[in-house]
Amino acid sequence: MEDNQEHRRRRRRLAGIVPRPILAVTFFALLGLRLSVNAHLTPACLRWAITAALCVCLLSALLIRVKRPGVSVACRVIATAMLYLSLSVGAWVRGAMWAEDRRAASLDAYVDQTVELIGHVSSDPQHYANKTDGTERWRFDFIVDRVRVPPESWQARHANVDVLWFNHTDGLRPVYGPELSIFNTKVRRPRYERAYSSDLRISTGAGDAVMLSEGGGNPILAQCYRARGQAAHSLSIGLGDFPREMGLMHALLLGQRSALDKNITELAVRTGTVHIFAVSGLHLGILVGIIVFILNACRIPRPHWVLLLGPLLMGYTMMVGARSSAVRACIMALIYFAASGVGRRADIPSAVAAAALLIVLWDPGQLFDVGFLFSFVVVLGLIVFCPLLWRFVSPWVTRDELTADFLVERQDRMWLTVRKYVLGLLVVSIAAWMASTPLTAHFFGRVTPIALFGNLVVIPITFMLVLSGSISIVTGSILPLVADIYNHASLVLVTVLVEVLKWMSLIPYGSADVLPWPLWLVYVSYACLAILAVTLYAYMERLEKDT
């Protein structure tokens, strides 16, 4: 018996398996939300669903209290299954209510009609300058509170539309917060509509809008947007003659992609490195690494880290526009570091599952967002495949334990550190590529093998850009000369990055356009990856047993 228990413990240590109930909770919640997509919830159906979930929870609690020998184990298994069933029912109710509210607030009935809208600007307007005729463009999110087709009466709504705003240099410039009345405009669907996208679009200008009230919006978010403008100014010090490079830095550090050169974007798409321009887990991971290094240097205890990391990460996330990718990464990081603050062991799979659960319960629509799928599928791929791949490459970076430190030359130790870093980056790149390729082929019809090796160069350059840009942002309003120096250092890095992207884009078969993969092929691909992971874990277990 003891041998069997020891064998199970060894197997769990190898696979990194520990009891994680949050994984099962998240799985059944996602299942319930997914089944609620096309549900039409009536009041009677809502009452029956809530009553059924409560009854199942009550029955589960009674079964768990059974203490009879030989029966209690079976009762606990049944009770656990019923609890997960009630969780799925509750998630289904939440998703169905969200879908019903979304249909009630939708502007689909007004598509291709001339309407009047009253609402408020809900994001930081992105500026696009047109150098040919003096016309300027802004793009921002607009929350519609009321809508009508003249001369009909106003109808209450709470829908989001994507506004493209045109006007000349002397017209009204949109900012975050104020309430606007927009008239003589048509509601249209996006030209390239993505699956499950609910945002409609309108085009308007200063001549077809009136500001009803100034201010408004969230004051904290407004302050973050002002800080974003100050950060953009700091990153521009000394770079007035380099608008292309300056636009890339703004996109990389602040999420402002309006000035990003289209040729650079195309290069990044062809090389599979476009993710560096979306503020996400990579950027927050670099930022967290810099902050953690400073906290370690100041000898601040780990349980107190979240008290400093939390406000900084949340402020940065709001400053870059509170985009979905940044919000997801911020929640994952906060949950991970909060574990130490409450006396729990920090666990990446549990933090990822808890973040996914919180996000989809708050906004079930995220479950159908392409970025949400990419974020969590890639992170899951890193969790599963990085330990496996590292076991294969670890012999090249492991020093003989019998060799004393003083017998190892300093140059050899440095070379060992470099190899460990490069192989670690290669392992992460391979795992992320394996996890993301089926989704990339399905949604975008593209496969980029060159990304496997391109990230080995692009990610270190991105790290140095984020580091130098962060120093420039911090010192820009106090020491402009220091910001100027670091901005020119960033200019050199940006030039190198663009040249690397150009070189990688010329490699034959580095990127290929394919027919979009059907869903069944995506499912088969991930099933094959799961079988591969199980097989490799079994192989590693056998190797450990033999040794």
mmCIF file of C-alpha atoms in Angstrom, residues 33-402:
data_model
loop_
_atom_site.group_PDB
_atom_site.id
_atom_site.type_symbol
_atom_site.label_atom_id
_atom_site.label_comp_id
_atom_site.label_asym_id
_atom_site.label_seq_id
_atom_site.Cartn_x
_atom_site.Cartn_y
_atom_site.Cartn_z
ATOM 1 C CA LEU A 33 -21.921 29.601 -20.432
ATOM 2 C CA ARG A 34 -21.162 27.996 -23.792
ATOM 3 C CA LEU A 35 -24.515 26.178 -23.813
ATOM 4 C CA SER A 36 -26.359 29.446 -23.135
ATOM 5 C CA VAL A 37 -25.339 31.120 -26.414
ATOM 6 C CA ASN A 38 -28.647 30.670 -28.240
ATOM 7 C CA ALA A 39 -30.853 30.413 -25.154
ATOM 8 C CA HIS A 40 -34.009 32.529 -25.042
ATOM 9 C CA LEU A 41 -34.747 33.034 -21.357
ATOM 10 C CA THR A 42 -38.354 33.520 -20.300
ATOM 11 C CA PRO A 43 -39.334 34.447 -16.719
ATOM 12 C CA ALA A 44 -40.761 30.947 -16.157
ATOM 13 C CA CYS A 45 -37.588 29.312 -17.481
ATOM 14 C CA LEU A 46 -35.476 31.548 -15.222
ATOM 15 C CA ARG A 47 -37.490 30.589 -12.135
ATOM 16 C CA TRP A 48 -37.252 26.875 -12.933
ATOM 17 C CA ALA A 49 -33.487 27.050 -13.566
ATOM 18 C CA ILE A 50 -32.758 28.902 -10.321
ATOM 19 C CA THR A 51 -35.027 26.559 -8.340
ATOM 20 C CA ALA A 52 -33.342 23.485 -9.846
ATOM 21 C CA ALA A 53 -29.856 24.811 -9.059
ATOM 22 C CA LEU A 54 -30.814 25.574 -5.437
ATOM 23 C CA CYS A 55 -32.405 22.152 -4.980
ATOM 24 C CA VAL A 56 -29.329 20.396 -6.356
ATOM 25 C CA CYS A 57 -27.068 22.412 -4.032
ATOM 26 C CA LEU A 58 -29.260 21.536 -1.023
ATOM 27 C CA LEU A 59 -29.318 17.837 -1.899
ATOM 28 C CA SER A 60 -25.540 17.857 -2.394
ATOM 29 C CA ALA A 61 -25.042 19.393 1.063
ATOM 30 C CA LEU A 62 -27.213 16.650 2.611
ATOM 31 C CA LEU A 63 -25.302 13.868 0.834
ATOM 32 C CA ILE A 64 -21.952 15.249 1.956
ATOM 33 C CA ARG A 65 -23.083 14.916 5.615
ATOM 34 C CA VAL A 66 -23.655 11.144 5.265
ATOM 35 C CA LYS A 67 -21.171 9.331 7.550
ATOM 36 C CA ARG A 68 -22.104 5.655 7.086
ATOM 37 C CA PRO A 69 -19.147 3.353 6.325
ATOM 38 C CA GLY A 70 -19.036 2.271 2.700
ATOM 39 C CA VAL A 71 -21.682 4.788 1.717
ATOM 40 C CA SER A 72 -20.075 8.126 2.538
ATOM 41 C CA VAL A 73 -17.501 7.901 -0.280
ATOM 42 C CA ALA A 74 -20.150 7.209 -2.922
ATOM 43 C CA CYS A 75 -22.351 9.961 -1.509
ATOM 44 C CA ARG A 76 -19.495 12.446 -1.631
ATOM 45 C CA VAL A 77 -18.747 11.579 -5.252
ATOM 46 C CA ILE A 78 -22.404 12.001 -6.191
ATOM 47 C CA ALA A 79 -22.647 15.227 -4.177
ATOM 48 C CA THR A 80 -19.562 16.652 -5.884
ATOM 49 C CA ALA A 81 -20.964 15.821 -9.320
ATOM 50 C CA MET A 82 -24.275 17.457 -8.396
ATOM 51 C CA LEU A 83 -22.507 20.568 -7.157
ATOM 52 C CA TYR A 84 -20.698 20.893 -10.470
ATOM 53 C CA LEU A 85 -24.019 20.353 -12.267
ATOM 54 C CA SER A 86 -25.622 23.151 -10.254
ATOM 55 C CA LEU A 87 -22.633 25.347 -11.080
ATOM 56 C CA SER A 88 -23.170 24.718 -14.790
ATOM 57 C CA VAL A 89 -26.869 25.543 -14.417
ATOM 58 C CA GLY A 90 -26.011 28.783 -12.615
ATOM 59 C CA ALA A 91 -23.501 29.728 -15.322
ATOM 60 C CA TRP A 92 -26.118 28.902 -17.976
ATOM 61 C CA VAL A 93 -28.574 31.277 -16.278
ATOM 62 C CA ARG A 94 -25.916 34.003 -16.148
ATOM 63 C CA GLY A 95 -25.087 33.556 -19.827
ATOM 64 C CA ALA A 96 -28.743 33.463 -20.876
ATOM 65 C CA MET A 97 -29.494 36.654 -18.932
ATOM 66 C CA TRP A 98 -26.488 38.345 -20.568
ATOM 67 C CA ALA A 99 -27.633 37.250 -24.028
ATOM 68 C CA GLU A 100 -31.168 38.505 -23.330
ATOM 69 C CA ASP A 101 -29.891 41.897 -22.149
ATOM 70 C CA ARG A 102 -27.627 42.113 -25.174
ATOM 71 C CA ARG A 103 -30.509 41.458 -27.553
ATOM 72 C CA ALA A 104 -32.677 44.043 -25.778
ATOM 73 C CA ALA A 105 -29.972 46.737 -26.002
ATOM 74 C CA SER A 106 -28.856 45.896 -29.534
ATOM 75 C CA LEU A 107 -28.975 48.438 -32.358
ATOM 76 C CA ASP A 108 -29.349 45.757 -35.040
ATOM 77 C CA ALA A 109 -32.848 47.037 -35.841
ATOM 78 C CA TYR A 110 -31.356 50.405 -36.842
ATOM 79 C CA VAL A 111 -28.691 49.109 -39.252
ATOM 80 C CA ASP A 112 -28.521 51.142 -42.517
ATOM 81 C CA GLN A 113 -30.955 53.731 -41.148
ATOM 82 C CA THR A 114 -30.319 57.426 -40.509
ATOM 83 C CA VAL A 115 -30.563 57.899 -36.761
ATOM 84 C CA GLU A 116 -29.909 60.295 -33.909
ATOM 85 C CA LEU A 117 -27.919 59.072 -30.920
ATOM 86 C CA ILE A 118 -27.320 60.381 -27.411
ATOM 87 C CA GLY A 119 -24.551 58.852 -25.346
ATOM 88 C CA HIS A 120 -21.042 59.393 -24.033
ATOM 89 C CA VAL A 121 -17.478 58.747 -25.179
ATOM 90 C CA SER A 122 -16.284 55.662 -23.301
ATOM 91 C CA SER A 123 -12.649 55.334 -24.447
ATOM 92 C CA ASP A 124 -9.612 57.470 -25.141
ATOM 93 C CA PRO A 125 -10.024 58.706 -28.770
ATOM 94 C CA GLN A 126 -7.200 57.566 -31.058
ATOM 95 C CA HIS A 127 -6.000 60.286 -33.441
ATOM 96 C CA TYR A 128 -5.263 59.668 -37.142
ATOM 97 C CA ALA A 129 -3.911 62.633 -39.106
ATOM 98 C CA ASN A 130 -4.479 62.988 -42.850
ATOM 99 C CA LYS A 131 -1.641 65.034 -44.334
ATOM 100 C CA THR A 132 -3.201 65.552 -47.784
ATOM 101 C CA ASP A 133 -6.293 67.689 -47.161
ATOM 102 C CA GLY A 134 -5.945 68.726 -43.507
ATOM 103 C CA THR A 135 -8.723 66.386 -42.371
ATOM 104 C CA GLU A 136 -8.213 64.669 -39.051
ATOM 105 C CA ARG A 137 -9.773 61.435 -37.860
ATOM 106 C CA TRP A 138 -10.464 60.001 -34.435
ATOM 107 C CA ARG A 139 -11.733 56.593 -33.478
ATOM 108 C CA PHE A 140 -13.361 55.795 -30.143
ATOM 109 C CA ASP A 141 -16.013 53.732 -28.380
ATOM 110 C CA PHE A 142 -19.393 55.349 -27.807
ATOM 111 C CA ILE A 143 -22.003 54.101 -25.325
ATOM 112 C CA VAL A 144 -25.482 54.803 -26.723
ATOM 113 C CA ASP A 145 -28.044 55.735 -24.064
ATOM 114 C CA ARG A 146 -30.891 56.758 -26.389
ATOM 115 C CA VAL A 147 -31.618 56.359 -30.096
ATOM 116 C CA ARG A 148 -34.344 57.347 -32.523
ATOM 117 C CA VAL A 149 -35.165 57.527 -36.221
ATOM 118 C CA PRO A 150 -36.519 61.071 -36.768
ATOM 119 C CA PRO A 151 -39.256 62.050 -36.218
ATOM 120 C CA GLU A 152 -40.018 59.062 -33.962
ATOM 121 C CA SER A 153 -39.636 59.203 -30.183
ATOM 122 C CA TRP A 154 -36.476 58.298 -28.293
ATOM 123 C CA GLN A 155 -35.814 54.678 -27.307
ATOM 124 C CA ALA A 156 -33.617 53.739 -24.342
ATOM 125 C CA ARG A 157 -30.576 51.590 -25.172
ATOM 126 C CA HIS A 158 -27.236 50.680 -23.650
ATOM 127 C CA ALA A 159 -25.187 49.554 -26.642
ATOM 128 C CA ASN A 160 -21.632 50.152 -27.750
ATOM 129 C CA VAL A 161 -20.754 51.489 -31.215
ATOM 130 C CA ASP A 162 -17.401 52.129 -32.833
ATOM 131 C CA VAL A 163 -17.241 55.780 -33.974
ATOM 132 C CA LEU A 164 -15.049 57.086 -36.779
ATOM 133 C CA TRP A 165 -14.990 60.883 -36.380
ATOM 134 C CA PHE A 166 -13.958 63.228 -39.223
ATOM 135 C CA ASN A 167 -13.371 66.952 -39.018
ATOM 136 C CA HIS A 168 -10.968 69.692 -40.009
ATOM 137 C CA THR A 169 -8.397 71.116 -37.639
ATOM 138 C CA ASP A 170 -10.748 73.837 -36.349
ATOM 139 C CA GLY A 171 -13.601 71.470 -35.454
ATOM 140 C CA LEU A 172 -14.712 69.863 -32.203
ATOM 141 C CA ARG A 173 -12.182 67.330 -30.958
ATOM 142 C CA PRO A 174 -13.553 64.341 -29.057
ATOM 143 C CA VAL A 175 -12.209 63.490 -25.601
ATOM 144 C CA TYR A 176 -13.092 60.855 -23.035
ATOM 145 C CA GLY A 177 -16.208 61.400 -20.946
ATOM 146 C CA PRO A 178 -18.544 64.095 -22.365
ATOM 147 C CA GLU A 179 -22.128 63.416 -23.411
ATOM 148 C CA LEU A 180 -22.726 63.939 -27.129
ATOM 149 C CA SER A 181 -25.737 64.145 -29.393
ATOM 150 C CA ILE A 182 -24.940 62.717 -32.841
ATOM 151 C CA PHE A 183 -27.386 63.175 -35.739
ATOM 152 C CA ASN A 184 -27.603 62.525 -39.486
ATOM 153 C CA THR A 185 -25.562 59.329 -39.269
ATOM 154 C CA LYS A 186 -26.095 55.737 -40.368
ATOM 155 C CA VAL A 187 -25.479 52.654 -38.265
ATOM 156 C CA ARG A 188 -23.455 50.124 -40.253
ATOM 157 C CA ARG A 189 -21.936 46.731 -39.741
ATOM 158 C CA PRO A 190 -18.135 46.433 -39.924
ATOM 159 C CA ARG A 191 -16.756 45.692 -43.375
ATOM 160 C CA TYR A 192 -14.798 42.718 -42.043
ATOM 161 C CA GLU A 193 -17.095 41.417 -39.350
ATOM 162 C CA ARG A 194 -15.646 38.804 -37.017
ATOM 163 C CA ALA A 195 -17.597 35.986 -35.509
ATOM 164 C CA TYR A 196 -19.576 36.940 -32.388
ATOM 165 C CA SER A 197 -18.683 40.626 -32.852
ATOM 166 C CA SER A 198 -21.475 42.878 -31.582
ATOM 167 C CA ASP A 199 -19.936 46.313 -32.207
ATOM 168 C CA LEU A 200 -21.599 48.336 -34.953
ATOM 169 C CA ARG A 201 -20.016 51.398 -36.553
ATOM 170 C CA ILE A 202 -20.977 54.940 -37.405
ATOM 171 C CA SER A 203 -19.123 57.710 -39.239
ATOM 172 C CA THR A 204 -19.720 61.294 -38.190
ATOM 173 C CA GLY A 205 -17.997 64.616 -37.698
ATOM 174 C CA ALA A 206 -17.982 67.839 -35.737
ATOM 175 C CA GLY A 207 -20.707 69.269 -37.975
ATOM 176 C CA ASP A 208 -23.134 66.477 -37.057
ATOM 177 C CA ALA A 209 -22.606 66.428 -33.294
ATOM 178 C CA VAL A 210 -23.313 68.631 -30.294
ATOM 179 C CA MET A 211 -21.717 68.385 -26.864
ATOM 180 C CA LEU A 212 -24.502 68.206 -24.282
ATOM 181 C CA SER A 213 -22.325 68.171 -21.176
ATOM 182 C CA GLU A 214 -18.635 68.218 -20.360
ATOM 183 C CA GLY A 215 -16.779 65.950 -17.972
ATOM 184 C CA GLY A 216 -18.477 62.681 -17.145
ATOM 185 C CA GLY A 217 -16.948 59.252 -17.256
ATOM 186 C CA ASN A 218 -14.876 57.545 -14.590
ATOM 187 C CA PRO A 219 -12.537 60.093 -12.943
ATOM 188 C CA ILE A 220 -9.872 57.442 -12.270
ATOM 189 C CA LEU A 221 -9.961 56.331 -15.901
ATOM 190 C CA ALA A 222 -9.845 59.959 -17.042
ATOM 191 C CA GLN A 223 -6.736 60.509 -14.935
ATOM 192 C CA CYS A 224 -5.128 57.389 -16.421
ATOM 193 C CA TYR A 225 -5.829 58.662 -19.935
ATOM 194 C CA ARG A 226 -4.207 61.994 -19.060
ATOM 195 C CA ALA A 227 -1.189 60.076 -17.774
ATOM 196 C CA ARG A 228 -1.156 58.189 -21.071
ATOM 197 C CA GLY A 229 -0.944 61.492 -22.944
ATOM 198 C CA GLN A 230 1.931 62.623 -20.725
ATOM 199 C CA ALA A 231 3.692 59.290 -21.287
ATOM 200 C CA ALA A 232 3.279 59.679 -25.058
ATOM 201 C CA HIS A 233 4.846 63.141 -24.812
ATOM 202 C CA SER A 234 7.801 61.741 -22.841
ATOM 203 C CA LEU A 235 8.372 59.036 -25.461
ATOM 204 C CA SER A 236 8.371 61.719 -28.180
ATOM 205 C CA ILE A 237 11.126 63.888 -26.697
ATOM 206 C CA GLY A 238 13.902 64.247 -29.260
ATOM 207 C CA LEU A 239 12.184 62.028 -31.871
ATOM 208 C CA GLY A 240 10.274 64.626 -33.874
ATOM 209 C CA ASP A 241 12.145 63.661 -37.052
ATOM 210 C CA PHE A 242 11.359 59.958 -36.684
ATOM 211 C CA PRO A 243 7.548 59.613 -36.767
ATOM 212 C CA ARG A 244 7.604 55.955 -37.899
ATOM 213 C CA GLU A 245 9.827 54.818 -35.043
ATOM 214 C CA MET A 246 7.926 56.992 -32.572
ATOM 215 C CA GLY A 247 4.628 55.423 -33.659
ATOM 216 C CA LEU A 248 6.058 51.945 -33.084
ATOM 217 C CA MET A 249 7.162 52.897 -29.555
ATOM 218 C CA HIS A 250 3.717 54.294 -28.746
ATOM 219 C CA ALA A 251 2.085 51.086 -29.981
ATOM 220 C CA LEU A 252 4.518 48.883 -28.081
ATOM 221 C CA LEU A 253 4.360 50.651 -24.714
ATOM 222 C CA LEU A 254 1.009 52.478 -24.669
ATOM 223 C CA GLY A 255 -1.206 50.476 -27.025
ATOM 224 C CA GLN A 256 -1.680 53.492 -29.329
ATOM 225 C CA ARG A 257 -1.656 51.859 -32.751
ATOM 226 C CA SER A 258 -3.086 54.816 -34.672
ATOM 227 C CA ALA A 259 0.384 56.035 -35.746
ATOM 228 C CA LEU A 260 1.838 52.570 -36.363
ATOM 229 C CA ASP A 261 3.184 52.247 -39.897
ATOM 230 C CA LYS A 262 1.141 49.792 -41.991
ATOM 231 C CA ASN A 263 4.280 48.311 -43.555
ATOM 232 C CA ILE A 264 5.636 47.428 -40.112
ATOM 233 C CA THR A 265 2.318 45.861 -39.172
ATOM 234 C CA GLU A 266 2.389 43.734 -42.322
ATOM 235 C CA LEU A 267 5.951 42.618 -41.573
ATOM 236 C CA ALA A 268 4.903 41.575 -38.065
ATOM 237 C CA VAL A 269 1.899 39.657 -39.411
ATOM 238 C CA ARG A 270 4.030 37.765 -41.947
ATOM 239 C CA THR A 271 6.583 36.816 -39.294
ATOM 240 C CA GLY A 272 4.070 35.843 -36.599
ATOM 241 C CA THR A 273 5.278 38.527 -34.183
ATOM 242 C CA VAL A 274 2.336 40.942 -34.331
ATOM 243 C CA HIS A 275 1.552 40.068 -30.710
ATOM 244 C CA ILE A 276 4.246 42.483 -29.541
ATOM 245 C CA PHE A 277 2.026 45.428 -30.599
ATOM 246 C CA ALA A 278 -0.935 44.301 -28.464
ATOM 247 C CA VAL A 279 -0.370 45.181 -24.811
ATOM 248 C CA SER A 280 -0.882 41.775 -23.210
ATOM 249 C CA GLY A 281 0.801 39.164 -21.044
ATOM 250 C CA LEU A 282 4.197 39.711 -22.672
ATOM 251 C CA HIS A 283 4.283 43.424 -21.821
ATOM 252 C CA LEU A 284 2.863 43.026 -18.328
ATOM 253 C CA GLY A 285 5.245 40.118 -17.738
ATOM 254 C CA ILE A 286 8.223 42.324 -18.645
ATOM 255 C CA LEU A 287 6.856 45.129 -16.459
ATOM 256 C CA VAL A 288 6.291 42.724 -13.555
ATOM 257 C CA GLY A 289 9.827 41.357 -13.964
ATOM 258 C CA ILE A 290 11.287 44.873 -13.721
ATOM 259 C CA ILE A 291 9.203 45.712 -10.632
ATOM 260 C CA VAL A 292 9.984 42.385 -8.941
ATOM 261 C CA PHE A 293 13.703 42.966 -9.530
ATOM 262 C CA ILE A 294 13.407 46.336 -7.777
ATOM 263 C CA LEU A 295 11.367 44.842 -4.915
ATOM 264 C CA ASN A 296 13.951 42.102 -4.426
ATOM 265 C CA ALA A 297 16.747 44.656 -4.434
ATOM 266 C CA CYS A 298 14.892 46.627 -1.740
ATOM 267 C CA ARG A 299 14.410 43.396 0.288
ATOM 268 C CA ILE A 300 10.632 43.790 0.462
ATOM 269 C CA PRO A 301 8.965 40.528 1.659
ATOM 270 C CA ARG A 302 7.085 38.604 -1.037
ATOM 271 C CA PRO A 303 3.691 38.704 0.771
ATOM 272 C CA HIS A 304 3.804 42.519 0.492
ATOM 273 C CA TRP A 305 4.525 42.590 -3.226
ATOM 274 C CA VAL A 306 0.879 42.612 -4.246
ATOM 275 C CA LEU A 307 0.338 45.860 -2.302
ATOM 276 C CA LEU A 308 2.781 47.613 -4.650
ATOM 277 C CA LEU A 309 2.252 45.567 -7.798
ATOM 278 C CA GLY A 310 -1.543 45.834 -7.656
ATOM 279 C CA PRO A 311 -1.915 49.627 -8.033
ATOM 280 C CA LEU A 312 0.905 49.820 -10.591
ATOM 281 C CA LEU A 313 -0.489 47.041 -12.804
ATOM 282 C CA MET A 314 -4.067 48.301 -12.584
ATOM 283 C CA GLY A 315 -2.964 51.855 -13.348
ATOM 284 C CA TYR A 316 -0.921 50.729 -16.353
ATOM 285 C CA THR A 317 -3.790 48.548 -17.614
ATOM 286 C CA MET A 318 -6.215 51.468 -17.487
ATOM 287 C CA MET A 319 -3.629 53.826 -18.998
ATOM 288 C CA VAL A 320 -3.264 51.680 -22.126
ATOM 289 C CA GLY A 321 -7.027 51.763 -22.641
ATOM 290 C CA ALA A 322 -8.126 48.796 -20.491
ATOM 291 C CA ARG A 323 -7.999 46.553 -23.542
ATOM 292 C CA SER A 324 -9.223 43.004 -23.077
ATOM 293 C CA SER A 325 -5.776 41.433 -23.503
ATOM 294 C CA ALA A 326 -4.237 43.741 -20.899
ATOM 295 C CA VAL A 327 -7.124 43.250 -18.452
ATOM 296 C CA ARG A 328 -6.808 39.464 -18.704
ATOM 297 C CA ALA A 329 -3.066 39.558 -18.065
ATOM 298 C CA CYS A 330 -3.511 41.986 -15.169
ATOM 299 C CA ILE A 331 -6.106 39.777 -13.440
ATOM 300 C CA MET A 332 -3.885 36.691 -13.831
ATOM 301 C CA ALA A 333 -0.901 38.520 -12.325
ATOM 302 C CA LEU A 334 -2.913 39.960 -9.420
ATOM 303 C CA ILE A 335 -4.400 36.571 -8.481
ATOM 304 C CA TYR A 336 -0.991 34.905 -8.709
ATOM 305 C CA PHE A 337 0.760 37.419 -6.448
ATOM 306 C CA ALA A 338 -2.215 37.794 -4.091
ATOM 307 C CA ALA A 339 -1.837 34.117 -3.129
ATOM 308 C CA SER A 340 1.347 34.870 -1.171
ATOM 309 C CA GLY A 341 -0.354 37.785 0.537
ATOM 310 C CA VAL A 342 -3.077 35.538 1.992
ATOM 311 C CA GLY A 343 -0.737 32.728 2.940
ATOM 312 C CA ARG A 344 -1.413 30.451 -0.040
ATOM 313 C CA ARG A 345 1.055 28.869 -2.432
ATOM 314 C CA ALA A 346 1.262 30.778 -5.715
ATOM 315 C CA ASP A 347 0.052 28.445 -8.464
ATOM 316 C CA ILE A 348 -0.031 29.443 -12.137
ATOM 317 C CA PRO A 349 -2.776 26.990 -13.332
ATOM 318 C CA SER A 350 -5.082 28.051 -10.489
ATOM 319 C CA ALA A 351 -4.421 31.745 -11.184
ATOM 320 C CA VAL A 352 -5.203 31.277 -14.883
ATOM 321 C CA ALA A 353 -8.419 29.338 -14.124
ATOM 322 C CA ALA A 354 -9.574 31.894 -11.537
ATOM 323 C CA ALA A 355 -8.865 34.757 -13.939
ATOM 324 C CA ALA A 356 -10.866 33.069 -16.707
ATOM 325 C CA LEU A 357 -13.756 32.409 -14.311
ATOM 326 C CA LEU A 358 -13.915 36.003 -13.083
ATOM 327 C CA ILE A 359 -13.700 37.440 -16.586
ATOM 328 C CA VAL A 360 -16.442 35.313 -18.157
ATOM 329 C CA LEU A 361 -18.803 35.689 -15.194
ATOM 330 C CA TRP A 362 -18.409 39.470 -15.350
ATOM 331 C CA ASP A 363 -18.711 39.585 -19.159
ATOM 332 C CA PRO A 364 -19.865 36.291 -20.759
ATOM 333 C CA GLY A 365 -19.217 37.810 -24.183
ATOM 334 C CA GLN A 366 -15.482 37.397 -23.572
ATOM 335 C CA LEU A 367 -15.950 33.645 -24.048
ATOM 336 C CA PHE A 368 -16.490 34.310 -27.759
ATOM 337 C CA ASP A 369 -13.717 36.877 -28.127
ATOM 338 C CA VAL A 370 -10.801 35.772 -30.304
ATOM 339 C CA GLY A 371 -8.283 37.412 -27.991
ATOM 340 C CA PHE A 372 -9.703 35.570 -24.971
ATOM 341 C CA LEU A 373 -9.294 32.233 -26.744
ATOM 342 C CA PHE A 374 -5.726 33.030 -27.799
ATOM 343 C CA SER A 375 -4.730 34.268 -24.338
ATOM 344 C CA PHE A 376 -5.878 31.264 -22.360
ATOM 345 C CA VAL A 377 -5.105 28.592 -24.955
ATOM 346 C CA VAL A 378 -1.522 29.858 -25.276
ATOM 347 C CA VAL A 379 -1.087 30.061 -21.494
ATOM 348 C CA LEU A 380 -2.478 26.523 -21.179
ATOM 349 C CA GLY A 381 -0.017 25.372 -23.838
ATOM 350 C CA LEU A 382 2.855 26.963 -21.915
ATOM 351 C CA ILE A 383 1.774 25.258 -18.683
ATOM 352 C CA VAL A 384 1.510 21.828 -20.322
ATOM 353 C CA PHE A 385 4.414 21.752 -22.777
ATOM 354 C CA CYS A 386 7.124 23.943 -21.235
ATOM 355 C CA PRO A 387 7.999 21.429 -18.454
ATOM 356 C CA LEU A 388 8.061 18.603 -21.009
ATOM 357 C CA LEU A 389 10.226 20.410 -23.524
ATOM 358 C CA TRP A 390 12.573 21.666 -20.813
ATOM 359 C CA ARG A 391 13.244 18.087 -19.694
ATOM 360 C CA PHE A 392 14.534 17.304 -23.188
ATOM 361 C CA VAL A 393 16.887 20.305 -23.369
ATOM 362 C CA SER A 394 17.972 20.393 -19.710
ATOM 363 C CA PRO A 395 21.001 18.091 -20.244
ATOM 364 C CA TRP A 396 22.615 20.853 -22.343
ATOM 365 C CA VAL A 397 22.345 23.383 -19.510
ATOM 366 C CA THR A 398 23.057 21.165 -16.497
ATOM 367 C CA ARG A 399 26.509 21.270 -14.945
ATOM 368 C CA ASP A 400 28.024 18.169 -13.415
ATOM 369 C CA GLU A 401 27.170 18.262 -9.699
ATOM 370 C CA LEU A 402 30.545 16.668 -8.807
#
